Amino acid sequence: MAAGDFALVLAQLFLSVLIGWAVAWALTRWARLDELAVVERAALAIAGFLAFAVAAMLLNVVTRGLVFGTPGVVPALAAVPVLWWWRRSRERLPRPSRAWVAPAALALVLVAIYLLPVLLTGSGVRTGDPPWHLGWTEQLLGGEPVPVGPAPEVARNAYPWGFHAFLATMVRLVPASTPLLAHETAHVILLAGIPLVAACLARRVNRRAGLAAAACTSLIGGFGWLMAREPAFVTSPREARFGADLVVASPNSVYELMPPALPRELGLLVAGVAALLLLVALEHGTRRARVLAGVLAGLVGVVSVPMLSTALIWTIVACLFVGGTKWRAAAEVFVPAVAVFATWAAPVGLGYLRYGGFVDITPRLGMEWPLPTALGSYGLLLPLAIGGIAGARSTREGRVLLSLTAASAALLGLAVARDVFDWTVWNNATLLHQGRMWPPVHLLAGVFGGVALERAHAAVARRSARVAAVAAGAVLCVAAASPVLASIRLAQILSDGSAGFEYAGRDFESGSFVREAGELLSPDDVVSVTGSDDLAWALFQTSGARLARYDDSRFERNDLRIRFADLAAEWDERVGGRGFTPSHTVVPLGASGPVLGDQLVIGEFRGERWVLTELD
């Protein structure tokens, strides 16, 4: 990564943490949760920044695109909570102490495994879902009220916009930054946040288990390294060579800490923070804490609908442990959750009714692993989690977390049934796909694994502190062998620009044809590209512009994956007839015939020269 880009990422990270911390302070003050520890406030700060981004998104909808479409508005909005916190808070950051040494060491290990490959090679963004997120974010930055997609005229938003608001907020906070860089910042936030949430949950069972839980969640791979014996990381699950270990989208979600950042990981993080607040509410009986947990559960839904199912079932189960009137406690959680989720879901529901329902737009579902293979990929985490579960029943918080684990296992069972009986769930099979159900299970396994590891460490330490430290280090070194090998191999893949990691290459670097053309195009423009659908797709990603035509080889129709049935049919009819009228064209330079319109940019893409023109 270039020094300038790295500085922009650091700036986005600093401002995101600052704003999130200020919002979290205001929320905890309102909810009367002054007893939260620093690590718990830090986890809540990530959810706080998402809450700020969603609030900015709602203002963007009301102002018809003014907030994200106009530079300077987001920083002005961010100044409000930050200045309020600065003037009203009497918080002081804790002084450095010896207690910081072990967490700092873990942070350095995580940076070396999961972040260093990106720093050395330039970009961890990959094809697949991220191109859609890039284009949708560009549409917000281009002044659209909501990100509607690449199709002209018939495009309507049917994907949660929370992640795009998250990215767009970071871009607007730091001038000269881009959604590509915001993806890198989001990756750092998730890399820190998911182990942090595991630590917070484990501390509610055993105050000393936080660090161990963070390590279990982020470092323990399977035993694939015994077969690989060399750097290995498989980027397509259907080509897996070591069971479900050393492969992307593994049931062992340690590999989800690899780049790129995705909405489901952000949703998992916020769902974990909501679960933390529910534990706090059980301990202190605060109604406002339950309301705040409900708000966070709703935020999960505007980021990732599949993760919303986890957040909601967790809230149902947690409310069963409330003393007194359980239905009232459930209402205190569910009403705000539904209200927040409805800011996105209500317009989509109206579109569902108006435009003939949904159509299936998933060309091929991801790999769903047999249960023995999936659990086998957990490696040492599986026996540690079982040991933690056995010991956690003695505390109320442990029993709550056990219930959340049972609820997540039930959702996983539904996902297995969906596969067996071929349920589509409103033509959206990914809602109950195993790939969306394993991450919550893994997070809770990390929590229980940390509890067991700390208990074992304490038992040995009573005899010899040195032996305990050496034994714990040896366990983690063996457990982390697979992630280390995967990291080394991922660095090689990123350096080669293979397996879809192409955003550090010449075609997307600063000054390239795609980037220069993207700066001139906007979501209001309709682009017709002759001779390269890859180039057309790249222009959508860098500008949010609409595509007059596009051919995805995986589909016979509905190539731009329009979710609503009637609009998808209209797209097919239009492109099969006279098509959509373009405002701009892109053609190979030197193609037969004159170039019509004003030439705006000439440059290279995939080894060929192209020219962007604006039509009269």
JSON list of N, CA and C in Angstrom, two decimals, residues 290 294 311-313 315-316 319 329-339:
[
{"chain": "A", "resi": 290, "resn": "ARG", "atom": "N", "xyz": [-32.05, -2.38, 27.41]},
{"chain": "A", "resi": 290, "resn": "ARG", "atom": "CA", "xyz": [-32.75, -3.27, 26.48]},
{"chain": "A", "resi": 290, "resn": "ARG", "atom": "C", "xyz": [-33.19, -2.51, 25.24]},
{"chain": "A", "resi": 294, "resn": "GLY", "atom": "N", "xyz": [-32.06, -3.25, 21.42]},
{"chain": "A", "resi": 294, "resn": "GLY", "atom": "CA", "xyz": [-32.98, -3.37, 20.29]},
{"chain": "A", "resi": 294, "resn": "GLY", "atom": "C", "xyz": [-32.58, -2.49, 19.12]},
{"chain": "A", "resi": 311, "resn": "ALA", "atom": "N", "xyz": [-29.51, -11.93, 15.43]},
{"chain": "A", "resi": 311, "resn": "ALA", "atom": "CA", "xyz": [-29.70, -10.90, 16.45]},
{"chain": "A", "resi": 311, "resn": "ALA", "atom": "C", "xyz": [-31.06, -11.01, 17.10]},
{"chain": "A", "resi": 312, "resn": "LEU", "atom": "N", "xyz": [-32.10, -11.26, 16.31]},
{"chain": "A", "resi": 312, "resn": "LEU", "atom": "CA", "xyz": [-33.45, -11.32, 16.87]},
{"chain": "A", "resi": 312, "resn": "LEU", "atom": "C", "xyz": [-33.66, -12.56, 17.74]},
{"chain": "A", "resi": 313, "resn": "ILE", "atom": "N", "xyz": [-33.16, -13.69, 17.29]},
{"chain": "A", "resi": 313, "resn": "ILE", "atom": "CA", "xyz": [-33.37, -14.89, 18.10]},
{"chain": "A", "resi": 313, "resn": "ILE", "atom": "C", "xyz": [-32.55, -14.82, 19.38]},
{"chain": "A", "resi": 315, "resn": "THR", "atom": "N", "xyz": [-32.09, -12.03, 21.03]},
{"chain": "A", "resi": 315, "resn": "THR", "atom": "CA", "xyz": [-32.87, -11.16, 21.94]},
{"chain": "A", "resi": 315, "resn": "THR", "atom": "C", "xyz": [-34.05, -11.92, 22.54]},
{"chain": "A", "resi": 316, "resn": "ILE", "atom": "N", "xyz": [-34.70, -12.78, 21.75]},
{"chain": "A", "resi": 316, "resn": "ILE", "atom": "CA", "xyz": [-35.81, -13.57, 22.27]},
{"chain": "A", "resi": 316, "resn": "ILE", "atom": "C", "xyz": [-35.33, -14.45, 23.43]},
{"chain": "A", "resi": 319, "resn": "CYS", "atom": "N", "xyz": [-34.37, -12.51, 26.60]},
{"chain": "A", "resi": 319, "resn": "CYS", "atom": "CA", "xyz": [-35.52, -11.98, 27.34]},
{"chain": "A", "resi": 319, "resn": "CYS", "atom": "C", "xyz": [-36.18, -13.04, 28.22]},
{"chain": "A", "resi": 329, "resn": "ALA", "atom": "N", "xyz": [-40.32, -6.89, 28.56]},
{"chain": "A", "resi": 329, "resn": "ALA", "atom": "CA", "xyz": [-38.90, -6.80, 28.24]},
{"chain": "A", "resi": 329, "resn": "ALA", "atom": "C", "xyz": [-38.66, -7.08, 26.75]},
{"chain": "A", "resi": 330, "resn": "ALA", "atom": "N", "xyz": [-39.40, -8.08, 26.22]},
{"chain": "A", "resi": 330, "resn": "ALA", "atom": "CA", "xyz": [-39.25, -8.38, 24.79]},
{"chain": "A", "resi": 330, "resn": "ALA", "atom": "C", "xyz": [-39.71, -7.21, 23.94]},
{"chain": "A", "resi": 331, "resn": "ALA", "atom": "N", "xyz": [-40.80, -6.55, 24.33]},
{"chain": "A", "resi": 331, "resn": "ALA", "atom": "CA", "xyz": [-41.28, -5.39, 23.57]},
{"chain": "A", "resi": 331, "resn": "ALA", "atom": "C", "xyz": [-40.27, -4.26, 23.60]},
{"chain": "A", "resi": 332, "resn": "GLU", "atom": "N", "xyz": [-39.60, -4.09, 24.76]},
{"chain": "A", "resi": 332, "resn": "GLU", "atom": "CA", "xyz": [-38.60, -3.03, 24.86]},
{"chain": "A", "resi": 332, "resn": "GLU", "atom": "C", "xyz": [-37.43, -3.26, 23.91]},
{"chain": "A", "resi": 333, "resn": "VAL", "atom": "N", "xyz": [-37.19, -4.50, 23.54]},
{"chain": "A", "resi": 333, "resn": "VAL", "atom": "CA", "xyz": [-36.13, -4.82, 22.58]},
{"chain": "A", "resi": 333, "resn": "VAL", "atom": "C", "xyz": [-36.66, -4.79, 21.16]},
{"chain": "A", "resi": 334, "resn": "PHE", "atom": "N", "xyz": [-37.82, -5.42, 20.94]},
{"chain": "A", "resi": 334, "resn": "PHE", "atom": "CA", "xyz": [-38.29, -5.64, 19.58]},
{"chain": "A", "resi": 334, "resn": "PHE", "atom": "C", "xyz": [-38.84, -4.38, 18.92]},
{"chain": "A", "resi": 335, "resn": "VAL", "atom": "N", "xyz": [-39.52, -3.54, 19.66]},
{"chain": "A", "resi": 335, "resn": "VAL", "atom": "CA", "xyz": [-40.10, -2.35, 19.05]},
{"chain": "A", "resi": 335, "resn": "VAL", "atom": "C", "xyz": [-39.02, -1.46, 18.43]},
{"chain": "A", "resi": 336, "resn": "PRO", "atom": "N", "xyz": [-37.95, -1.11, 19.16]},
{"chain": "A", "resi": 336, "resn": "PRO", "atom": "CA", "xyz": [-36.91, -0.30, 18.51]},
{"chain": "A", "resi": 336, "resn": "PRO", "atom": "C", "xyz": [-36.18, -1.06, 17.40]},
{"chain": "A", "resi": 337, "resn": "ALA", "atom": "N", "xyz": [-36.02, -2.38, 17.56]},
{"chain": "A", "resi": 337, "resn": "ALA", "atom": "CA", "xyz": [-35.36, -3.15, 16.51]},
{"chain": "A", "resi": 337, "resn": "ALA", "atom": "C", "xyz": [-36.16, -3.09, 15.21]},
{"chain": "A", "resi": 338, "resn": "VAL", "atom": "N", "xyz": [-37.46, -3.30, 15.31]},
{"chain": "A", "resi": 338, "resn": "VAL", "atom": "CA", "xyz": [-38.32, -3.26, 14.12]},
{"chain": "A", "resi": 338, "resn": "VAL", "atom": "C", "xyz": [-38.35, -1.86, 13.52]},
{"chain": "A", "resi": 339, "resn": "ALA", "atom": "N", "xyz": [-38.39, -0.84, 14.39]},
{"chain": "A", "resi": 339, "resn": "ALA", "atom": "CA", "xyz": [-38.44, 0.54, 13.90]},
{"chain": "A", "resi": 339, "resn": "ALA", "atom": "C", "xyz": [-37.18, 0.88, 13.10]}
]
